[in-house]
């Protein structure tokens, strides 16, 4: 159709004389800045996801202990989370099982002596 929008991949201009002197050097200077931001953003996402999995596992373990849930409930939790968040990976039955701590975590800031 004549009215449809078409998308084409942007191709860097090469050999054009209308670019100012130093243009390519400036772009080369910008590339590591953008790459660094991508890396930092991914690290933050990973940290948040680990925290989410940890909190999810602790919450499940606590409720299982209080309400004496069986293992089938964990499978149902995994199904509900996958349904609610279909584009997010990591909520398979086995992953949700692994989110639950196997033993109590040590207190990270426990005092060993009086201050």
XYZ file of C-alpha atoms in Angstrom:
115
model
C 0.000 0.000 0.000
C 1.081 3.542 -0.662
C 0.196 4.793 2.845
C 2.172 2.202 4.804
C 5.195 3.336 6.737
C 8.390 1.559 5.935
C 11.332 1.307 8.254
C 14.834 1.121 6.954
C 17.968 0.515 8.933
C 20.017 3.636 9.414
C 23.277 3.389 7.515
C 26.132 5.579 8.674
C 27.065 8.214 6.146
C 30.512 7.554 4.791
C 32.631 9.841 2.717
C 30.238 12.777 2.850
C 31.951 16.124 2.835
C 29.248 18.074 4.686
C 30.289 16.636 8.066
C 32.382 18.967 10.198
C 36.009 18.227 10.878
C 36.433 15.945 13.878
C 32.911 14.529 13.572
C 33.973 10.865 13.401
C 36.407 11.304 16.271
C 33.624 12.790 18.395
C 31.333 9.870 17.578
C 34.158 7.494 18.469
C 34.467 9.306 21.821
C 30.725 8.912 22.442
C 30.554 5.186 21.763
C 32.318 4.067 24.977
C 30.108 6.416 26.987
C 26.987 4.744 25.607
C 28.471 1.250 25.975
C 29.403 1.976 29.583
C 25.865 3.151 30.328
C 24.480 -0.067 28.858
C 26.780 -2.171 31.030
C 25.911 -0.206 34.179
C 22.193 -0.461 33.421
C 22.430 -4.221 32.913
C 24.318 -4.641 36.184
C 21.588 -2.713 37.999
C 18.896 -4.847 36.379
C 20.745 -8.021 37.385
C 21.100 -6.789 40.959
C 17.396 -5.960 41.164
C 16.415 -9.343 39.733
C 18.606 -11.179 42.244
C 16.984 -9.176 45.034
C 13.539 -9.995 43.616
C 14.320 -13.723 43.497
C 15.709 -13.627 47.033
C 12.633 -11.852 48.411
C 10.307 -14.155 46.468
C 12.022 -17.236 47.880
C 12.045 -15.913 51.443
C 8.359 -15.000 51.233
C 7.403 -18.436 49.903
C 9.484 -20.223 52.534
C 7.973 -18.150 55.340
C 4.397 -18.740 54.179
C 5.057 -22.443 53.643
C 6.277 -22.720 57.208
C 3.342 -20.768 58.629
C 0.600 -22.335 56.551
C 2.062 -25.809 55.912
C 1.844 -25.609 52.135
C 2.920 -28.554 50.043
C 5.171 -28.511 47.001
C 2.215 -28.290 44.593
C 1.574 -24.771 45.833
C 5.045 -23.721 44.686
C 4.216 -24.988 41.202
C 1.000 -22.977 41.237
C 2.903 -19.873 42.365
C 5.265 -20.347 39.404
C 2.304 -20.650 37.026
C 0.647 -17.524 38.429
C 3.867 -15.495 38.162
C 4.486 -16.648 34.580
C 0.903 -15.711 33.686
C 1.180 -12.270 35.273
C 4.633 -11.579 33.801
C 4.696 -13.450 30.449
C 7.714 -11.579 29.062
C 9.882 -12.152 32.106
C 12.028 -15.227 32.356
C 12.951 -17.050 35.538
C 9.617 -18.184 36.965
C 9.624 -21.857 36.000
C 8.613 -24.326 38.694
C 12.224 -25.406 39.239
C 13.489 -21.806 39.387
C 10.879 -20.858 41.972
C 11.914 -23.936 43.981
C 15.552 -22.768 43.825
C 14.568 -19.275 44.987
C 13.667 -20.677 48.387
C 16.637 -20.615 50.752
C 17.768 -24.082 51.838
C 19.027 -22.846 55.195
C 18.755 -19.610 57.121
C 20.941 -16.882 55.710
C 23.575 -15.408 58.004
C 22.838 -11.914 59.212
C 25.092 -9.710 57.069
C 25.550 -7.087 59.758
C 25.445 -9.196 62.880
C 27.572 -7.781 65.655
C 30.124 -10.111 67.117
C 31.110 -7.847 69.991
C 29.748 -4.945 71.967
C 30.594 -1.464 70.710
